[in-house]
Short mmCIF file of N, CA, C and O in Angstrom, two decimals:
data_model
loop_
_atom_site.label_atom_id
_atom_site.label_comp_id
_atom_site.label_asym_id
_atom_site.label_seq_id
_atom_site.Cartn_x
_atom_site.Cartn_y
_atom_site.Cartn_z
N GLN A 16 -11.22 -32.68 8.77
CA GLN A 16 -10.79 -32.87 10.15
C GLN A 16 -9.27 -32.95 10.18
O GLN A 16 -8.67 -33.52 9.30
N ALA A 17 -8.65 -32.32 11.23
CA ALA A 17 -7.21 -32.28 11.32
C ALA A 17 -6.64 -33.68 11.53
O ALA A 17 -7.22 -34.51 12.21
N HIS A 18 -5.48 -33.92 10.89
CA HIS A 18 -4.78 -35.19 11.03
C HIS A 18 -3.69 -35.01 12.06
O HIS A 18 -2.89 -34.08 11.95
N VAL A 19 -3.63 -35.88 13.05
CA VAL A 19 -2.72 -35.74 14.18
C VAL A 19 -1.58 -36.73 14.08
O VAL A 19 -1.83 -37.92 13.89
N VAL A 20 -0.34 -36.25 14.23
CA VAL A 20 0.84 -37.11 14.20
C VAL A 20 1.74 -36.74 15.36
O VAL A 20 2.28 -35.63 15.41
N GLU A 21 1.88 -37.66 16.31
CA GLU A 21 2.75 -37.44 17.47
C GLU A 21 4.14 -38.03 17.21
O GLU A 21 4.25 -39.06 16.53
N SER A 22 5.17 -37.41 17.80
CA SER A 22 6.53 -37.93 17.68
C SER A 22 7.36 -37.48 18.87
O SER A 22 6.94 -36.61 19.63
N GLY A 23 8.54 -38.09 19.01
CA GLY A 23 9.48 -37.67 20.04
C GLY A 23 9.61 -38.59 21.23
O GLY A 23 10.44 -38.35 22.11
N GLY A 24 8.81 -39.63 21.28
CA GLY A 24 8.90 -40.55 22.40
C GLY A 24 10.15 -41.40 22.33
O GLY A 24 10.92 -41.35 21.36
N GLY A 25 10.37 -42.18 23.37
CA GLY A 25 11.53 -43.05 23.41
C GLY A 25 11.78 -43.58 24.80
O GLY A 25 10.94 -43.44 25.69
N LEU A 26 12.96 -44.17 24.96
CA LEU A 26 13.38 -44.72 26.24
C LEU A 26 14.33 -43.73 26.91
O LEU A 26 15.30 -43.27 26.28
N VAL A 27 14.07 -43.41 28.15
CA VAL A 27 14.89 -42.45 28.88
C VAL A 27 15.01 -42.91 30.32
O VAL A 27 14.11 -43.56 30.86
N GLN A 28 16.15 -42.59 30.94
CA GLN A 28 16.34 -42.96 32.34
C GLN A 28 15.59 -42.01 33.26
O GLN A 28 15.33 -40.86 32.88
N PRO A 29 15.25 -42.46 34.43
CA PRO A 29 14.61 -41.56 35.41
C PRO A 29 15.45 -40.30 35.61
O PRO A 29 16.68 -40.36 35.70
N GLY A 30 14.76 -39.17 35.65
CA GLY A 30 15.44 -37.89 35.77
C GLY A 30 15.77 -37.25 34.44
O GLY A 30 16.17 -36.08 34.39
N GLY A 31 15.59 -37.99 33.37
CA GLY A 31 15.89 -37.48 32.04
C GLY A 31 14.78 -36.62 31.46
O GLY A 31 13.77 -36.36 32.12
N SER A 32 14.99 -36.21 30.21
CA SER A 32 14.05 -35.32 29.53
C SER A 32 13.74 -35.83 28.13
O SER A 32 14.55 -36.51 27.51
N LEU A 33 12.56 -35.47 27.69
CA LEU A 33 12.14 -35.71 26.31
C LEU A 33 11.28 -34.55 25.88
O LEU A 33 10.62 -33.91 26.71
N ARG A 34 11.25 -34.31 24.56
CA ARG A 34 10.32 -33.33 24.03
C ARG A 34 9.47 -34.01 22.96
O ARG A 34 9.98 -34.52 21.97
N LEU A 35 8.19 -33.98 23.20
CA LEU A 35 7.24 -34.54 22.25
C LEU A 35 6.75 -33.45 21.32
O LEU A 35 6.62 -32.28 21.71
N SER A 36 6.45 -33.84 20.09
CA SER A 36 5.91 -32.91 19.11
C SER A 36 4.65 -33.49 18.50
O SER A 36 4.49 -34.72 18.42
N CYS A 37 3.80 -32.62 18.06
CA CYS A 37 2.54 -33.04 17.46
C CYS A 37 2.26 -32.09 16.31
O CYS A 37 2.04 -30.90 16.53
N ALA A 38 2.29 -32.59 15.11
CA ALA A 38 2.08 -31.78 13.92
C ALA A 38 0.67 -31.96 13.40
O ALA A 38 0.12 -33.06 13.42
N PHE A 39 0.11 -30.89 12.92
CA PHE A 39 -1.24 -30.91 12.39
C PHE A 39 -1.23 -30.56 10.92
O PHE A 39 -0.40 -29.81 10.44
N SER A 40 -2.20 -31.10 10.24
CA SER A 40 -2.28 -30.86 8.81
C SER A 40 -2.99 -29.56 8.47
O SER A 40 -3.02 -29.16 7.34
N ARG A 41 -3.60 -28.95 9.47
CA ARG A 41 -4.29 -27.69 9.24
C ARG A 41 -3.97 -26.70 10.36
O ARG A 41 -3.44 -27.08 11.38
N TYR A 42 -4.29 -25.47 10.14
CA TYR A 42 -4.16 -24.45 11.18
C TYR A 42 -5.28 -24.67 12.20
O TYR A 42 -6.41 -24.34 11.96
N VAL A 43 -4.91 -25.22 13.36
CA VAL A 43 -5.91 -25.41 14.42
C VAL A 43 -5.49 -24.77 15.74
O VAL A 43 -6.31 -24.56 16.61
N LEU A 44 -4.19 -24.49 15.86
CA LEU A 44 -3.67 -24.07 17.16
C LEU A 44 -4.13 -22.67 17.57
O LEU A 44 -4.06 -22.32 18.75
N THR A 45 -4.60 -21.89 16.62
CA THR A 45 -5.07 -20.54 16.96
C THR A 45 -6.56 -20.52 17.21
O THR A 45 -7.11 -19.49 17.60
N VAL A 46 -7.20 -21.66 16.99
CA VAL A 46 -8.65 -21.72 17.14
C VAL A 46 -9.06 -22.59 18.33
O VAL A 46 -9.96 -22.24 19.09
N TYR A 47 -8.38 -23.73 18.47
CA TYR A 47 -8.78 -24.70 19.48
C TYR A 47 -7.87 -24.66 20.71
O TYR A 47 -6.68 -24.40 20.61
N ASP A 48 -8.45 -24.95 21.84
CA ASP A 48 -7.66 -25.28 23.02
C ASP A 48 -7.10 -26.68 22.78
O ASP A 48 -7.84 -27.59 22.40
N MET A 49 -5.82 -26.87 23.01
CA MET A 49 -5.16 -28.13 22.70
C MET A 49 -4.62 -28.79 23.96
O MET A 49 -4.46 -28.13 25.00
N ALA A 50 -4.33 -30.07 23.86
CA ALA A 50 -3.89 -30.79 25.05
C ALA A 50 -3.04 -31.99 24.69
O ALA A 50 -3.11 -32.52 23.58
N TRP A 51 -2.24 -32.38 25.66
CA TRP A 51 -1.54 -33.66 25.63
C TRP A 51 -2.22 -34.59 26.62
O TRP A 51 -2.58 -34.18 27.72
N TYR A 52 -2.33 -35.83 26.21
CA TYR A 52 -2.92 -36.88 27.02
C TYR A 52 -1.93 -38.03 27.14
O TYR A 52 -0.99 -38.13 26.34
N ARG A 53 -2.17 -38.90 28.09
CA ARG A 53 -1.38 -40.13 28.14
C ARG A 53 -2.26 -41.28 28.60
O ARG A 53 -3.28 -41.07 29.26
N GLN A 54 -1.83 -42.46 28.22
CA GLN A 54 -2.59 -43.65 28.59
C GLN A 54 -1.62 -44.71 29.09
O GLN A 54 -0.74 -45.17 28.35
N HIS A 55 -1.79 -45.08 30.36
CA HIS A 55 -1.03 -46.17 30.93
C HIS A 55 -1.68 -47.49 30.52
O HIS A 55 -2.90 -47.54 30.30
N PRO A 56 -0.91 -48.56 30.43
CA PRO A 56 -1.49 -49.86 30.05
C PRO A 56 -2.67 -50.24 30.94
O PRO A 56 -2.57 -50.19 32.18
N GLY A 57 -3.77 -50.58 30.32
CA GLY A 57 -4.94 -51.02 31.06
C GLY A 57 -5.74 -49.93 31.72
O GLY A 57 -6.70 -50.21 32.45
N LYS A 58 -5.37 -48.66 31.47
CA LYS A 58 -6.09 -47.56 32.09
C LYS A 58 -6.65 -46.62 31.04
O LYS A 58 -6.29 -46.67 29.88
N GLN A 59 -7.52 -45.74 31.49
CA GLN A 59 -8.12 -44.78 30.58
C GLN A 59 -7.14 -43.65 30.25
O GLN A 59 -6.25 -43.33 31.04
N ARG A 60 -7.33 -43.07 29.10
CA ARG A 60 -6.53 -41.93 28.69
C ARG A 60 -6.81 -40.77 29.63
O ARG A 60 -7.96 -40.51 29.99
N GLU A 61 -5.75 -40.05 30.03
CA GLU A 61 -5.92 -38.91 30.93
C GLU A 61 -5.24 -37.68 30.34
O GLU A 61 -4.22 -37.77 29.65
N LEU A 62 -5.81 -36.52 30.63
CA LEU A 62 -5.24 -35.27 30.17
C LEU A 62 -4.13 -34.85 31.12
O LEU A 62 -4.34 -34.85 32.34
N VAL A 63 -2.96 -34.50 30.57
CA VAL A 63 -1.85 -34.10 31.42
C VAL A 63 -1.48 -32.63 31.28
O VAL A 63 -0.97 -32.03 32.22
N ALA A 64 -1.74 -32.04 30.13
CA ALA A 64 -1.39 -30.63 29.93
C ALA A 64 -2.28 -30.04 28.86
O ALA A 64 -2.60 -30.72 27.88
N ALA A 65 -2.67 -28.81 29.04
CA ALA A 65 -3.53 -28.13 28.08
C ALA A 65 -3.04 -26.71 27.83
O ALA A 65 -2.45 -26.08 28.73
N ILE A 66 -3.28 -26.23 26.62
CA ILE A 66 -2.94 -24.86 26.28
C ILE A 66 -4.11 -24.28 25.51
O ILE A 66 -4.60 -24.85 24.54
N ALA A 67 -4.59 -23.14 25.98
CA ALA A 67 -5.72 -22.49 25.34
C ALA A 67 -5.30 -21.80 24.05
O ALA A 67 -4.11 -21.57 23.82
N PHE A 68 -6.27 -21.43 23.25
CA PHE A 68 -5.95 -20.76 21.99
C PHE A 68 -5.22 -19.45 22.25
O PHE A 68 -4.44 -18.99 21.43
N ASN A 69 -5.44 -18.86 23.46
CA ASN A 69 -4.76 -17.60 23.78
C ASN A 69 -3.41 -17.82 24.48
O ASN A 69 -2.76 -16.85 24.85
N GLY A 70 -3.02 -19.09 24.66
CA GLY A 70 -1.72 -19.39 25.22
C GLY A 70 -1.67 -19.73 26.69
O GLY A 70 -0.62 -20.16 27.19
N SER A 71 -2.75 -19.58 27.41
CA SER A 71 -2.74 -19.94 28.82
C SER A 71 -2.64 -21.46 28.96
O SER A 71 -3.14 -22.20 28.12
N THR A 72 -1.99 -21.91 30.02
CA THR A 72 -1.71 -23.34 30.18
C THR A 72 -2.25 -23.88 31.50
O THR A 72 -2.48 -23.13 32.45
N ASP A 73 -2.42 -25.19 31.53
CA ASP A 73 -2.86 -25.87 32.74
C ASP A 73 -2.28 -27.28 32.72
O ASP A 73 -2.05 -27.84 31.65
N TYR A 74 -2.05 -27.83 33.92
CA TYR A 74 -1.39 -29.12 34.03
C TYR A 74 -2.07 -29.98 35.09
O TYR A 74 -2.62 -29.46 36.06
N SER A 75 -1.96 -31.28 34.91
CA SER A 75 -2.42 -32.17 35.97
C SER A 75 -1.43 -32.10 37.12
O SER A 75 -0.25 -31.74 36.93
N GLU A 76 -1.88 -32.46 38.29
CA GLU A 76 -1.00 -32.41 39.46
C GLU A 76 0.19 -33.35 39.30
O GLU A 76 1.27 -33.07 39.81
N ALA A 77 -0.01 -34.42 38.56
CA ALA A 77 1.06 -35.42 38.41
C ALA A 77 2.27 -34.89 37.65
O ALA A 77 3.39 -35.38 37.84
N VAL A 78 2.05 -33.88 36.80
CA VAL A 78 3.16 -33.40 35.96
C VAL A 78 3.50 -31.93 36.20
O VAL A 78 4.48 -31.44 35.63
N LYS A 79 2.72 -31.26 37.00
CA LYS A 79 2.92 -29.83 37.22
C LYS A 79 4.33 -29.58 37.75
O LYS A 79 4.81 -30.26 38.65
N GLY A 80 5.00 -28.60 37.15
CA GLY A 80 6.36 -28.27 37.55
C GLY A 80 7.43 -29.06 36.81
O GLY A 80 8.62 -28.73 36.89
N ARG A 81 7.03 -30.10 36.09
CA ARG A 81 8.00 -30.92 35.35
C ARG A 81 7.77 -30.87 33.84
O ARG A 81 8.72 -30.95 33.07
N PHE A 82 6.52 -30.74 33.43
CA PHE A 82 6.18 -30.72 32.01
C PHE A 82 5.79 -29.30 31.61
O PHE A 82 5.20 -28.56 32.39
N THR A 83 6.07 -28.97 30.35
CA THR A 83 5.69 -27.68 29.80
C THR A 83 5.07 -27.88 28.42
O THR A 83 5.70 -28.47 27.54
N ILE A 84 3.87 -27.40 28.26
CA ILE A 84 3.19 -27.46 26.97
C ILE A 84 3.39 -26.12 26.26
O ILE A 84 3.36 -25.06 26.89
N SER A 85 3.62 -26.19 24.95
CA SER A 85 3.79 -24.96 24.17
C SER A 85 3.35 -25.25 22.74
O SER A 85 3.10 -26.40 22.37
N LYS A 86 3.29 -24.19 21.96
CA LYS A 86 2.88 -24.37 20.56
C LYS A 86 3.58 -23.36 19.67
O LYS A 86 3.96 -22.27 20.10
N ASP A 87 3.76 -23.75 18.42
CA ASP A 87 4.30 -22.87 17.39
C ASP A 87 3.26 -22.83 16.28
O ASP A 87 3.14 -23.76 15.49
N THR A 88 2.50 -21.76 16.25
CA THR A 88 1.39 -21.70 15.29
C THR A 88 1.89 -21.59 13.86
O THR A 88 1.22 -22.06 12.94
N ALA A 89 3.05 -21.01 13.66
CA ALA A 89 3.59 -20.91 12.31
C ALA A 89 3.95 -22.29 11.75
O ALA A 89 3.88 -22.51 10.54
N LYS A 90 4.33 -23.19 12.63
CA LYS A 90 4.69 -24.54 12.22
C LYS A 90 3.57 -25.53 12.45
O LYS A 90 3.73 -26.73 12.20
N ASN A 91 2.44 -25.05 12.93
CA ASN A 91 1.30 -25.94 13.22
C ASN A 91 1.71 -27.08 14.15
O ASN A 91 1.28 -28.23 13.95
N THR A 92 2.53 -26.79 15.11
CA THR A 92 3.09 -27.84 15.95
C THR A 92 2.86 -27.55 17.43
O THR A 92 3.06 -26.43 17.89
N LEU A 93 2.48 -28.59 18.13
CA LEU A 93 2.28 -28.56 19.57
C LEU A 93 3.42 -29.34 20.21
O LEU A 93 3.83 -30.38 19.69
N TYR A 94 3.92 -28.85 21.35
CA TYR A 94 5.05 -29.49 22.01
C TYR A 94 4.72 -29.85 23.46
O TYR A 94 3.87 -29.21 24.09
N LEU A 95 5.44 -30.85 23.96
CA LEU A 95 5.39 -31.15 25.39
C LEU A 95 6.82 -31.42 25.83
O LEU A 95 7.39 -32.46 25.48
N GLN A 96 7.39 -30.49 26.58
CA GLN A 96 8.71 -30.67 27.15
C GLN A 96 8.56 -31.38 28.48
O GLN A 96 7.85 -30.89 29.37
N MET A 97 9.19 -32.52 28.61
CA MET A 97 9.06 -33.34 29.81
C MET A 97 10.41 -33.46 30.49
O MET A 97 11.36 -34.00 29.91
N ASN A 98 10.50 -32.92 31.68
CA ASN A 98 11.73 -32.96 32.46
C ASN A 98 11.53 -33.78 33.73
O ASN A 98 10.39 -34.04 34.14
N SER A 99 12.64 -34.16 34.35
CA SER A 99 12.58 -34.91 35.61
C SER A 99 11.63 -36.10 35.50
O SER A 99 10.78 -36.32 36.36
N LEU A 100 11.79 -36.84 34.44
CA LEU A 100 10.87 -37.94 34.17
C LEU A 100 10.98 -39.03 35.22
O LEU A 100 12.05 -39.32 35.75
N LYS A 101 9.83 -39.63 35.51
CA LYS A 101 9.71 -40.68 36.51
C LYS A 101 9.20 -41.95 35.84
O LYS A 101 8.53 -41.89 34.80
N PRO A 102 9.47 -43.11 36.43
CA PRO A 102 8.94 -44.35 35.85
C PRO A 102 7.43 -44.32 35.65
O PRO A 102 6.91 -44.89 34.68
N GLU A 103 6.72 -43.63 36.53
CA GLU A 103 5.26 -43.57 36.39
C GLU A 103 4.81 -42.69 35.23
O GLU A 103 3.61 -42.64 34.92
N ASP A 104 5.74 -42.00 34.59
CA ASP A 104 5.39 -41.25 33.38
C ASP A 104 5.36 -42.15 32.15
O ASP A 104 4.96 -41.70 31.06
N THR A 105 5.79 -43.40 32.30
CA THR A 105 5.75 -44.34 31.20
C THR A 105 4.31 -44.53 30.72
O THR A 105 3.42 -44.88 31.50
N ALA A 106 4.09 -44.27 29.44
CA ALA A 106 2.75 -44.31 28.88
C ALA A 106 2.85 -44.02 27.38
O ALA A 106 3.90 -43.64 26.88
N VAL A 107 1.74 -44.18 26.70
CA VAL A 107 1.61 -43.69 25.33
C VAL A 107 1.01 -42.29 25.41
O VAL A 107 -0.01 -42.08 26.08
N TYR A 108 1.66 -41.35 24.76
CA TYR A 108 1.24 -39.95 24.80
C TYR A 108 0.56 -39.56 23.49
O TYR A 108 1.03 -39.91 22.40
N TYR A 109 -0.52 -38.83 23.64
CA TYR A 109 -1.33 -38.39 22.50
C TYR A 109 -1.55 -36.88 22.58
O TYR A 109 -1.56 -36.31 23.66
N CYS A 110 -1.81 -36.27 21.45
CA CYS A 110 -2.26 -34.89 21.43
C CYS A 110 -3.61 -34.83 20.74
O CYS A 110 -3.96 -35.68 19.93
N ASN A 111 -4.36 -33.82 21.07
CA ASN A 111 -5.68 -33.61 20.51
C ASN A 111 -6.19 -32.27 21.00
O ASN A 111 -5.50 -31.58 21.77
N SER A 112 -7.35 -31.88 20.57
CA SER A 112 -7.94 -30.71 21.17
C SER A 112 -8.26 -31.03 22.64
O SER A 112 -8.30 -32.19 23.03
N ALA A 113 -8.49 -30.01 23.41
CA ALA A 113 -8.77 -30.21 24.83
C ALA A 113 -10.07 -30.97 25.07
O ALA A 113 -10.31 -31.47 26.16
N LYS A 114 -10.89 -31.05 24.04
CA LYS A 114 -12.13 -31.82 24.14
C LYS A 114 -12.07 -33.09 23.31
O LYS A 114 -13.09 -33.74 23.08
N GLY A 115 -10.88 -33.44 22.84
CA GLY A 115 -10.74 -34.66 22.06
C GLY A 115 -11.52 -34.64 20.77
O GLY A 115 -12.07 -35.66 20.34
N PHE A 116 -11.54 -33.49 20.11
CA PHE A 116 -12.39 -33.30 18.95
C PHE A 116 -11.92 -34.06 17.72
O PHE A 116 -12.72 -34.57 16.94
N PHE A 117 -10.60 -34.15 17.55
CA PHE A 117 -10.07 -34.75 16.33
C PHE A 117 -9.91 -36.26 16.48
O PHE A 117 -9.92 -36.79 17.58
N ALA A 118 -9.76 -36.92 15.35
CA ALA A 118 -9.47 -38.35 15.38
C ALA A 118 -8.13 -38.57 16.08
O ALA A 118 -7.16 -37.84 15.84
N TRP A 119 -8.08 -39.57 16.94
CA TRP A 119 -6.85 -39.81 17.69
C TRP A 119 -5.76 -40.39 16.79
O TRP A 119 -6.02 -41.24 15.94
N GLY A 120 -4.53 -39.92 17.01
CA GLY A 120 -3.40 -40.49 16.31
C GLY A 120 -2.96 -41.77 16.99
O GLY A 120 -3.62 -42.26 17.91
N GLN A 121 -1.83 -42.30 16.56
CA GLN A 121 -1.32 -43.54 17.13
C GLN A 121 -0.56 -43.31 18.43
O GLN A 121 -0.27 -44.27 19.15
N GLY A 122 -0.25 -42.07 18.71
CA GLY A 122 0.47 -41.77 19.94
C GLY A 122 1.96 -42.05 19.80
O GLY A 122 2.43 -42.60 18.80
N THR A 123 2.69 -41.67 20.84
CA THR A 123 4.12 -41.94 20.88
C THR A 123 4.47 -42.52 22.25
O THR A 123 4.05 -41.99 23.28
N GLN A 124 5.20 -43.62 22.25
CA GLN A 124 5.51 -44.32 23.48
C GLN A 124 6.65 -43.64 24.23
O GLN A 124 7.70 -43.36 23.65
N VAL A 125 6.43 -43.38 25.50
CA VAL A 125 7.47 -42.87 26.39
C VAL A 125 7.72 -43.93 27.46
O VAL A 125 6.77 -44.35 28.14
N THR A 126 8.96 -44.36 27.57
CA THR A 126 9.31 -45.35 28.57
C THR A 126 10.43 -44.78 29.44
O THR A 126 11.48 -44.38 28.92
N VAL A 127 10.17 -44.73 30.74
CA VAL A 127 11.15 -44.21 31.69
C VAL A 127 11.63 -45.38 32.54
O VAL A 127 10.87 -45.91 33.35
N SER A 128 12.88 -45.76 32.34
CA SER A 128 13.39 -46.95 33.00
C SER A 128 14.90 -46.93 33.01
O SER A 128 15.54 -46.33 32.14
N LEU A 129 15.47 -47.62 33.99
CA LEU A 129 16.94 -47.73 34.05
C LEU A 129 17.42 -48.66 32.95
O LEU A 129 16.78 -49.56 32.53
#
């Protein structure tokens, strides 16, 4: 089973940008539909962006137009470019297949605050 490691989170002011990365221990990006999720404190994990094995993308309404999901299959890495960040984007961000097939990683904390 693929091992998931998220990185790139941090503290950023509203309106700022961050790029999250997710590295896999195996070649999975050409086979699985992949996704980024986030979890606000006390709430369930939600899917925010997905990319199919063929490269097509989809986004939740909350992030559409601000976030961009992409992948580099040669590097086995999934990315989430987050622009125009808002305080409500504060959450722990995770990556996984679009069906949550792999074991969840520890996530990366994103905090949007002055």
